[in-house]
mmCIF file of C-alpha atoms in Angstrom:
data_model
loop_
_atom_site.group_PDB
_atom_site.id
_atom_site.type_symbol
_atom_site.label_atom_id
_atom_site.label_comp_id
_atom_site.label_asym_id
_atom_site.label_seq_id
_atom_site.Cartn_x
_atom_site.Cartn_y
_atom_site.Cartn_z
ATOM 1 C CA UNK A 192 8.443 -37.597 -22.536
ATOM 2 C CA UNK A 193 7.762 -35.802 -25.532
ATOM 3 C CA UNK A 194 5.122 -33.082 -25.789
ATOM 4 C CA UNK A 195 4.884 -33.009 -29.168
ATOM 5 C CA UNK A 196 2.581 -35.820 -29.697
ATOM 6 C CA UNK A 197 -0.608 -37.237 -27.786
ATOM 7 C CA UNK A 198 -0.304 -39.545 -24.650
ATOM 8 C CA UNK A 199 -2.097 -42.632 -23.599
ATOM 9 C CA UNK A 200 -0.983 -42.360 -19.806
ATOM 10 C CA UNK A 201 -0.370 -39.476 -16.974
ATOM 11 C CA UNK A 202 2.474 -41.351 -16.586
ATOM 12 C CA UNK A 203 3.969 -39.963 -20.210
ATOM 13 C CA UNK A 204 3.720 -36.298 -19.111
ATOM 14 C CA UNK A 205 6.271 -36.099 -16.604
ATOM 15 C CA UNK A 206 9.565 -35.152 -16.667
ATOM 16 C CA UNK A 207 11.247 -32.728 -19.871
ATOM 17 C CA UNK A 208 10.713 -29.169 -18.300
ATOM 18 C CA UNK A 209 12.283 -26.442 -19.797
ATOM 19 C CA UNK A 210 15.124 -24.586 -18.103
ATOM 20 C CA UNK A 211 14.741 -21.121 -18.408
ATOM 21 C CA UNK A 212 18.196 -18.463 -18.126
ATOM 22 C CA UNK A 213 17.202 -15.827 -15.110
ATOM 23 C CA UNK A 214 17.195 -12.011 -16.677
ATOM 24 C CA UNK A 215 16.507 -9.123 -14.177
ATOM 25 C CA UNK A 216 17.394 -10.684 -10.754
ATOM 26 C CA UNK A 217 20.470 -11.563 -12.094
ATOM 27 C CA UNK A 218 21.577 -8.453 -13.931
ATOM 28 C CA UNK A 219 24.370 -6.998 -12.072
ATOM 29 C CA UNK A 220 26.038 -10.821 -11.765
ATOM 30 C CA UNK A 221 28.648 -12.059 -13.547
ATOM 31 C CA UNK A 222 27.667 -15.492 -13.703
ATOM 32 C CA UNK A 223 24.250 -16.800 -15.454
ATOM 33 C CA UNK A 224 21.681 -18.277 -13.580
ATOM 34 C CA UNK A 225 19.299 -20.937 -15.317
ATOM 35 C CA UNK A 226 16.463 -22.595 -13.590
ATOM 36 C CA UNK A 227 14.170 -25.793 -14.412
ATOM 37 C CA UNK A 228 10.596 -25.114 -14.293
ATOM 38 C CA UNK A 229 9.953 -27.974 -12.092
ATOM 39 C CA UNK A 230 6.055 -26.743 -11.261
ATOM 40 C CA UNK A 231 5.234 -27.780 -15.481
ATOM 41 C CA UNK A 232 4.939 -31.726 -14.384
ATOM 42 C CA UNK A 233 1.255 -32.614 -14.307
ATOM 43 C CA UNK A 234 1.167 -32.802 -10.133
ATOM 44 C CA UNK A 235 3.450 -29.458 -10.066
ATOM 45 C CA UNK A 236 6.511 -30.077 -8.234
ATOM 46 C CA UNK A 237 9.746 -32.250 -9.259
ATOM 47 C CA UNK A 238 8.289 -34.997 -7.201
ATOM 48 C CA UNK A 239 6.246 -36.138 -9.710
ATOM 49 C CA UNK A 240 9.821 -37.494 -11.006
ATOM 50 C CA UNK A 241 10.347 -39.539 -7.749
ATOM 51 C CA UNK A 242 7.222 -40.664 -6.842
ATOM 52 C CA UNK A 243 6.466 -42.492 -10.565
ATOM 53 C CA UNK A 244 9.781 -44.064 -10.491
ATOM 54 C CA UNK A 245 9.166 -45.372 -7.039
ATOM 55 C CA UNK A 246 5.821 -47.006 -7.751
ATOM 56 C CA UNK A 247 7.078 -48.468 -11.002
ATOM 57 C CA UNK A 248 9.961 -50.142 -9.715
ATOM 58 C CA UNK A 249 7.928 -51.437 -6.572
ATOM 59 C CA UNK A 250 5.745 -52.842 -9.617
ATOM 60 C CA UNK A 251 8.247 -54.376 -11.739
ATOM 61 C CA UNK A 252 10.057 -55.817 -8.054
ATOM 62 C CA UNK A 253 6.232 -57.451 -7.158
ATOM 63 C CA UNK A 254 6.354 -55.388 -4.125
ATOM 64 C CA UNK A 255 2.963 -53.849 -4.814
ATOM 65 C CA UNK A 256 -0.183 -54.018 -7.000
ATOM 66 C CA UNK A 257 -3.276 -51.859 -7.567
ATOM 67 C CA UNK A 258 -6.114 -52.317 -5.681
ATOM 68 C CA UNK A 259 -4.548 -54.783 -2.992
ATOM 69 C CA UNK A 260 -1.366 -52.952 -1.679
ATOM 70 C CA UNK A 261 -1.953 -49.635 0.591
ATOM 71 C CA UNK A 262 0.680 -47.231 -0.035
ATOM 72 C CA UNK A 263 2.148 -44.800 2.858
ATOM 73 C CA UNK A 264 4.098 -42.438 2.824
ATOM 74 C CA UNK A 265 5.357 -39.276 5.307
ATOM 75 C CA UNK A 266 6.037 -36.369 3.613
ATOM 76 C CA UNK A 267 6.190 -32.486 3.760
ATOM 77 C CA UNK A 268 3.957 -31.776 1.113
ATOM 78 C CA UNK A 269 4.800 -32.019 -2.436
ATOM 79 C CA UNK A 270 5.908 -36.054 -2.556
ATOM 80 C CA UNK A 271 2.722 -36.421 -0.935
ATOM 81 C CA UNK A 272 0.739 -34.921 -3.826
ATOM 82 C CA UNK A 273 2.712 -36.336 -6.490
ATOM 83 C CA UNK A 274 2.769 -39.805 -4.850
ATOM 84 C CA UNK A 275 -1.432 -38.791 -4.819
ATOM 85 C CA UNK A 276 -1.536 -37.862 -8.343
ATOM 86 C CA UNK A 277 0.272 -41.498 -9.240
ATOM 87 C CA UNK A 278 -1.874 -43.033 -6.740
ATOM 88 C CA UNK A 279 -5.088 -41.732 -8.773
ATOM 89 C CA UNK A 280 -3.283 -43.111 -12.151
ATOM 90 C CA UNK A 281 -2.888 -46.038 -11.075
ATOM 91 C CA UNK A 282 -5.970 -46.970 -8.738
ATOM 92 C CA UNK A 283 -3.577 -47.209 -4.852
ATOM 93 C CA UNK A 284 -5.248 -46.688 -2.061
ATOM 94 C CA UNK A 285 -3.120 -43.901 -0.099
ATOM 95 C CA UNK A 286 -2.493 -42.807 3.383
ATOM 96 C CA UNK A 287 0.123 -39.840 3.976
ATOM 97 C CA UNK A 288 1.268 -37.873 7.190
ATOM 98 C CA UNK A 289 2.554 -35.252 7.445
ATOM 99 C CA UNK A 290 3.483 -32.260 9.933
ATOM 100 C CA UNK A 291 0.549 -29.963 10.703
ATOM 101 C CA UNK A 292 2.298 -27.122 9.711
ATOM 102 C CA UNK A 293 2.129 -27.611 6.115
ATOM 103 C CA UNK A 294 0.274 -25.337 4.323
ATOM 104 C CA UNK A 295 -3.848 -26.298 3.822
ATOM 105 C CA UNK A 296 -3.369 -25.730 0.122
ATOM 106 C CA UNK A 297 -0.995 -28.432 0.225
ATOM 107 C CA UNK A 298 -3.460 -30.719 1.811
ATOM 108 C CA UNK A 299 -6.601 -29.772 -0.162
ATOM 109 C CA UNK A 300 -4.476 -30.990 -2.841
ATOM 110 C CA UNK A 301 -3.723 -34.369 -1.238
ATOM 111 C CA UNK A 302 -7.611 -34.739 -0.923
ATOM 112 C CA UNK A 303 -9.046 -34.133 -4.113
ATOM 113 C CA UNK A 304 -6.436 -36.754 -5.556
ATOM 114 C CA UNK A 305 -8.599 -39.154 -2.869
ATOM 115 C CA UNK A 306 -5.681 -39.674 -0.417
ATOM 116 C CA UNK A 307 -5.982 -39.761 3.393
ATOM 117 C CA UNK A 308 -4.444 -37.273 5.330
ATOM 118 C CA UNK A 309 -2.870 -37.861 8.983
ATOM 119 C CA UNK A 310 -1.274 -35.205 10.493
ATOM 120 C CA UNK A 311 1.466 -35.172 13.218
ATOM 121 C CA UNK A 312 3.029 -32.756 15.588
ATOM 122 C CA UNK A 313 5.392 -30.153 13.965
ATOM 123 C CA UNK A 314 8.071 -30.336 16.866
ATOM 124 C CA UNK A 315 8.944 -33.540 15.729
ATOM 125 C CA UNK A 316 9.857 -32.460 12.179
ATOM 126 C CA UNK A 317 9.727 -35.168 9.448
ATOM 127 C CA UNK A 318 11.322 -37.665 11.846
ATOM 128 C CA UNK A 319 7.625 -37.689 13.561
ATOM 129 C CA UNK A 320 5.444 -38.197 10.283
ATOM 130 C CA UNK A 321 8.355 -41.042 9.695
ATOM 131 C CA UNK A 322 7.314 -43.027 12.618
ATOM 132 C CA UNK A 323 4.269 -42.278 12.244
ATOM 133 C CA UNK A 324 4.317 -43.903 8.829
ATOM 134 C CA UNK A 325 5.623 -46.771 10.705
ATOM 135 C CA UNK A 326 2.999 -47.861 12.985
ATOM 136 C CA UNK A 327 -0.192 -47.358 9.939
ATOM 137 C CA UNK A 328 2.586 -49.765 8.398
ATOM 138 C CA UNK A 329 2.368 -52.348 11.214
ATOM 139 C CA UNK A 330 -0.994 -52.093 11.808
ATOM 140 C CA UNK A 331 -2.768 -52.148 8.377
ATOM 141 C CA UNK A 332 -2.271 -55.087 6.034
ATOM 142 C CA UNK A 333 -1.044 -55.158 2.849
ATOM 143 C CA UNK A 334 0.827 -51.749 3.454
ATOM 144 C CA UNK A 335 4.216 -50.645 1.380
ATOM 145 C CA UNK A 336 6.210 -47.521 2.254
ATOM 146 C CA UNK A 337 7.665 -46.451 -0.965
ATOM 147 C CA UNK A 338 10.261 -44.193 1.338
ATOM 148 C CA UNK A 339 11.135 -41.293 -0.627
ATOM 149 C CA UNK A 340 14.340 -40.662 2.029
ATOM 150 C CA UNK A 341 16.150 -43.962 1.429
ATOM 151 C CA UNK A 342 14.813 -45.644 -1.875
ATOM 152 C CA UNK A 343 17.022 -45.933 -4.318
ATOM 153 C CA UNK A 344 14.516 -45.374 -7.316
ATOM 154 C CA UNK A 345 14.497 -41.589 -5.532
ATOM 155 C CA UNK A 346 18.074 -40.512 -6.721
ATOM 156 C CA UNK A 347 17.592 -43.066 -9.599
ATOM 157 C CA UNK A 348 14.513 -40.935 -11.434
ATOM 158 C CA UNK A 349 16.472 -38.167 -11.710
ATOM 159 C CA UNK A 350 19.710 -39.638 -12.904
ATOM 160 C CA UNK A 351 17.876 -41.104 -15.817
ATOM 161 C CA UNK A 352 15.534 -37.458 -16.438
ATOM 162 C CA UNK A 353 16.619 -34.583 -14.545
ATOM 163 C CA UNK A 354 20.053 -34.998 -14.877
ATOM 164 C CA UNK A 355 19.820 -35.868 -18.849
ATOM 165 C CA UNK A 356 17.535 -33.292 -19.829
ATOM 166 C CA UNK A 357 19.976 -30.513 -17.831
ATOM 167 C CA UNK A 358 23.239 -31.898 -19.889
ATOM 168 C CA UNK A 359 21.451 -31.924 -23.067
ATOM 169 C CA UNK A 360 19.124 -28.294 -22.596
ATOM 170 C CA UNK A 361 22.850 -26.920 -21.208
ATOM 171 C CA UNK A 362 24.997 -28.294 -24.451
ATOM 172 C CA UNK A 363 27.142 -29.567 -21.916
ATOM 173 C CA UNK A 364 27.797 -26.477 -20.726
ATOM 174 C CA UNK A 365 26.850 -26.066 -16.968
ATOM 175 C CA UNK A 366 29.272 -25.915 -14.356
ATOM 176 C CA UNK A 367 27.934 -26.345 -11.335
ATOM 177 C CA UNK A 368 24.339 -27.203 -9.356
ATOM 178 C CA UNK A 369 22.493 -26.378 -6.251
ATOM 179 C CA UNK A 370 19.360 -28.120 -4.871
ATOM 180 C CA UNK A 371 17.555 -28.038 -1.877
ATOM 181 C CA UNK A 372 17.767 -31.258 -0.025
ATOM 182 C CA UNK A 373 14.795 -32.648 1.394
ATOM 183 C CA UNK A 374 15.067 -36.494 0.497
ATOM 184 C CA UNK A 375 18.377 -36.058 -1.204
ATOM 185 C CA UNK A 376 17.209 -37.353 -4.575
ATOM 186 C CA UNK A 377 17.616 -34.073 -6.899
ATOM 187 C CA UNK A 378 20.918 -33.433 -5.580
ATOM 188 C CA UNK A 379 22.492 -37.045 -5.576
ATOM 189 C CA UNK A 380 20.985 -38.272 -8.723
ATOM 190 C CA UNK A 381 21.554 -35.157 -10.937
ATOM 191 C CA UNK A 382 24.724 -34.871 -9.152
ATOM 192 C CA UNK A 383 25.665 -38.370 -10.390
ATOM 193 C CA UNK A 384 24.660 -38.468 -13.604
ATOM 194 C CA UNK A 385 26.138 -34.206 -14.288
ATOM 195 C CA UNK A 386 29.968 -35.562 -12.531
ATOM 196 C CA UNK A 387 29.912 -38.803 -15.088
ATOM 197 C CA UNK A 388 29.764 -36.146 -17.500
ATOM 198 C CA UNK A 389 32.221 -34.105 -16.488
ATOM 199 C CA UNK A 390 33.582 -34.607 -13.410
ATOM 200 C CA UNK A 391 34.857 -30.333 -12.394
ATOM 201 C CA UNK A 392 30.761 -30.601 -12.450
ATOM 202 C CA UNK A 393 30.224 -28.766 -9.171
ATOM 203 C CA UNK A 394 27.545 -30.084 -7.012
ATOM 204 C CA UNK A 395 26.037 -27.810 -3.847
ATOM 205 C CA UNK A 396 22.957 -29.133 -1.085
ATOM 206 C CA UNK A 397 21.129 -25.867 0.024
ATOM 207 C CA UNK A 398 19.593 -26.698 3.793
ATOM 208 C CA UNK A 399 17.750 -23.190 5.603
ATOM 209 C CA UNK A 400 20.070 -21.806 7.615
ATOM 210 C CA UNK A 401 17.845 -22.465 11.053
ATOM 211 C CA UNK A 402 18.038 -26.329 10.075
ATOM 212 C CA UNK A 403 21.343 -27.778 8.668
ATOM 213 C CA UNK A 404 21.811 -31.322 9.412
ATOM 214 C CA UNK A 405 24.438 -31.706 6.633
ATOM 215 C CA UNK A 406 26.917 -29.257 8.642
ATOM 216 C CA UNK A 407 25.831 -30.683 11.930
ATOM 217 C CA UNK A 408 23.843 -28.047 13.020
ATOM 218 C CA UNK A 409 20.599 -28.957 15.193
ATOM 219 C CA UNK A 410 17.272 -28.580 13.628
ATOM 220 C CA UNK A 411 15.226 -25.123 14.454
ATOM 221 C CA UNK A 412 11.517 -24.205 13.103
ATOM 222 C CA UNK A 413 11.914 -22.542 9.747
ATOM 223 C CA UNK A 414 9.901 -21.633 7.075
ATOM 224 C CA UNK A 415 11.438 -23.476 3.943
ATOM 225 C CA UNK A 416 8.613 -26.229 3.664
ATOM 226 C CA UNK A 417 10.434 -29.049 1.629
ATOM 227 C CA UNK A 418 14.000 -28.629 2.864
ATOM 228 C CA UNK A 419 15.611 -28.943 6.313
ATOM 229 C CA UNK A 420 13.932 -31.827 7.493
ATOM 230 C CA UNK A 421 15.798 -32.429 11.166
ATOM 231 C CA UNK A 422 17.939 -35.156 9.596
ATOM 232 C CA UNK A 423 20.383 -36.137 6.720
ATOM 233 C CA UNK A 424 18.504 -38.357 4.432
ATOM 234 C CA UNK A 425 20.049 -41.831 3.418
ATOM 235 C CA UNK A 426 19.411 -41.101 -0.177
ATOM 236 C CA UNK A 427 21.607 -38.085 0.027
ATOM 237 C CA UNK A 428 25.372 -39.351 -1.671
ATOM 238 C CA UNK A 429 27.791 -36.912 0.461
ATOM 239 C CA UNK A 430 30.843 -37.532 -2.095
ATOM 240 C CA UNK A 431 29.392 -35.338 -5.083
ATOM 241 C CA UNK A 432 30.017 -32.271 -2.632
ATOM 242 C CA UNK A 433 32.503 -30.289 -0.344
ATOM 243 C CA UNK A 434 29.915 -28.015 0.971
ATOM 244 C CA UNK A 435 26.598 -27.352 1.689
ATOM 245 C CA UNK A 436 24.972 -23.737 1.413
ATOM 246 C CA UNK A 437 22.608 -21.882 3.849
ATOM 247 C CA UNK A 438 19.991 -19.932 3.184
ATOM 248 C CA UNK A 439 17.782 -17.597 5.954
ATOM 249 C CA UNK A 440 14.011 -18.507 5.435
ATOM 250 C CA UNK A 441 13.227 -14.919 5.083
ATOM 251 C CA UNK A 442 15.571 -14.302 2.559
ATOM 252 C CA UNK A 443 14.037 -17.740 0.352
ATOM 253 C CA UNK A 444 10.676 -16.088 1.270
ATOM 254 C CA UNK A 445 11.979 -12.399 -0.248
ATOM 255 C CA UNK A 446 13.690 -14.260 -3.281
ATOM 256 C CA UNK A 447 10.256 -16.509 -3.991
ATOM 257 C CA UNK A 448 8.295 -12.699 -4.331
ATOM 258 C CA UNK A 449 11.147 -11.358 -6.746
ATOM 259 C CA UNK A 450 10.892 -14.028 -9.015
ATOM 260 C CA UNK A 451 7.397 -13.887 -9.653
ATOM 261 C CA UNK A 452 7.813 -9.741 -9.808
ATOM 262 C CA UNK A 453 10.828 -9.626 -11.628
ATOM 263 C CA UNK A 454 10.975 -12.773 -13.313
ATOM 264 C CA UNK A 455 7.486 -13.788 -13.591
ATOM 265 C CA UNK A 456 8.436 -17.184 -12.216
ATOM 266 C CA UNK A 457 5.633 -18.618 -9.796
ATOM 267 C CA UNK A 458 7.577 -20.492 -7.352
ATOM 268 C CA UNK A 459 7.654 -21.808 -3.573
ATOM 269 C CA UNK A 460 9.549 -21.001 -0.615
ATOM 270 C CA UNK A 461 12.085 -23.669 -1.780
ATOM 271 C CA UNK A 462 12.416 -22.346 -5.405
ATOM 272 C CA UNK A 463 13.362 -18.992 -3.223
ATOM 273 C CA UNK A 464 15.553 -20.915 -1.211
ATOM 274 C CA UNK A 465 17.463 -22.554 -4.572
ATOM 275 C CA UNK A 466 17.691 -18.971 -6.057
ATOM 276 C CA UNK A 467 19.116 -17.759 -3.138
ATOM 277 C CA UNK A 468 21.477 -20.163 -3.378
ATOM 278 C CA UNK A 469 22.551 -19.988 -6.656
ATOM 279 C CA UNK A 470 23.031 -16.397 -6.430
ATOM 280 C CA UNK A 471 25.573 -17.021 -3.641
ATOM 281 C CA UNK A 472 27.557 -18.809 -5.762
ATOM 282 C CA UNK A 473 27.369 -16.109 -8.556
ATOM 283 C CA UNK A 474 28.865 -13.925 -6.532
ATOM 284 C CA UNK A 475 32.090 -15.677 -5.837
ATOM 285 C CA UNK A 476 34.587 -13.940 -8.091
ATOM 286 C CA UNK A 477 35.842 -17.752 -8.952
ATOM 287 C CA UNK A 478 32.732 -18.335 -10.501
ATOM 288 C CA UNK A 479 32.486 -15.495 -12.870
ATOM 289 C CA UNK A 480 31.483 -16.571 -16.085
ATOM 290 C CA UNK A 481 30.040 -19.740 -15.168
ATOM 291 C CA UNK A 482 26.625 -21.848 -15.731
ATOM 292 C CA UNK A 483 24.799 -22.535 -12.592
ATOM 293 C CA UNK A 484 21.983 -24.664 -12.568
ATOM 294 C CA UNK A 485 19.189 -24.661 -10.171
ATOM 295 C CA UNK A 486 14.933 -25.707 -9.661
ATOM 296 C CA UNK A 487 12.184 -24.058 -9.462
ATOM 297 C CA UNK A 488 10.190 -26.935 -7.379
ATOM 298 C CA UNK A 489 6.715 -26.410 -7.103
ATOM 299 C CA UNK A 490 4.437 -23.816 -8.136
ATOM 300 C CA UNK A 491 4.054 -20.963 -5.927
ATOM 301 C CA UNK A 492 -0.095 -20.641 -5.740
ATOM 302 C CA UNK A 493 0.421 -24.045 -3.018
ATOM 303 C CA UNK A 494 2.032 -21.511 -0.216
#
């Protein structure tokens, strides 16, 4: 996408955020700390990435068609709007659900795009909205899960944008990335496309510290909406990485006030959580000197 000329589709607009080098939280770090203003695609969040790939490769496979396939989809929140936003493009009928503790700005969002909103119980994580998903599958015809957690046109959007756009904004320069896994997607397909480039390319998941399925760990409540879903996604390619980080939600929840103090970077919970993260890693005397690359995800006015 280019923004320098006018567009014929909302389609065109996504994708090509800048990445902006981190100033005042950073100052007394050695390292430099550059983040992608994720929250500048049209829906607000970097799902707006995942959920246009997925629909156009369902399209192009003859999965699905406007106005006779229902799409469905669980999510925690930001896929749900972007996959509403595409929805609206492209005239889909949409049903999502979700876990009733997402935030109601999140799901006032989800209804003026025109989507349908079924909530389920918050014990059961993602894993619940999942099965959920499932049944309104079985029992409505004509009904496609796109399945943001194991479709391969997840990881694939961002190998072919997010990843490009980081090697080309970084000259090449960047030496390592963190991203908070929720489907997987950011992390595996920029963590592709980054280690084709250079392969030292350091790739890190960031899970909340209460929930870490990656190291094993059970899932607890937390407060990181977006990440630390109860289970490691299919999309998520553990040989790009060694280890995973862990953040507290309180601390992601500190971090996402700083940067929109110090920084004046309007982020979410999860943009905290990435900060954090990358922070952690700019402290490591091994890393002094170096590029880290994170995302802000989604724009902080939905928490």
């Amino acid at each position: 996408m280019s923004r320098d000329t006018m567009v014929s589709s909302g389609g065109d607009v996504i994708g090509n955020t800048p990445l902006l080098r981190l100033n005042n939280i950073t100052k007394d770090l050695d390292a430099t700390i550059a983040v992608k203003l994720e929250y500048m695609n049209p829906a607000g969040s970097v799902k707006d990435r995942i959920a246009f790939n997925m629909i156009e490769t369902a399209e192009k496979e003859g999965k699905i068609a406007p106005g006779k396939t229902v799409l469905i989809e669980p999510t925690s929140g930001n896929m749900g709007i972007a996959l509403a936003y595409c929805a609206a493009l492209k005239g889909y009928k949409l049903i999502l659900t979700m876990p009733s503790s997402m935030s109601i700005e999140r799901r006032a969002l989800l209804k003026a795009y025109g989507a349908e909103v079924v909530l389920t119980d918050p014990a059961f994580a993602v894993k619940g909205a999942i099965e959920r998903a499932q049944e309104l599958a079985a029992a409505i015809p004509n009904a496609y899960i796109p399945n943001q957690f194991a479709n391969p046109a997840n990881p694939e959007a961002h190998y072919l944008t997010t990843g490009p756009e980081i090697w080309k904004q970084t000259q090449g320069k960047v030496d390592m990335v963190c991203f908070g896994v929720g489907s997987g997607g950011t992390c595996t397909g920029v963590g592709r496309y980054l280690k084709e480039q250079n392969p030292n390319i350091q790739v890190y998941p960031v899970e909340p510290f209460e929930s870490s399925a990656i190291n094993g760990l059970p899932h607890h409540p937390h407060k990181i909406q977006g990440m630390g879903i109860g289970m490691v996604p299919e999309n998520l390619d553990r040989s790009l990485f060694s280890e995973a980080l862990r953040v507290h939600s309180d601390d992601a929840i500190a971090m996402a006030k700083r940067l929109a103090k110090e920084e004046a970077i309007l982020g979410g919970i999860s943009s905290g959580a990435n900060v954090c993260a990358a922070i952690q890693l700019a402290k490591r005397p091994e890393n002094k000197g170096k590029l880290i690359v994170t995302t802000v995800n989604s724009y902080g006015e939905r928490y």
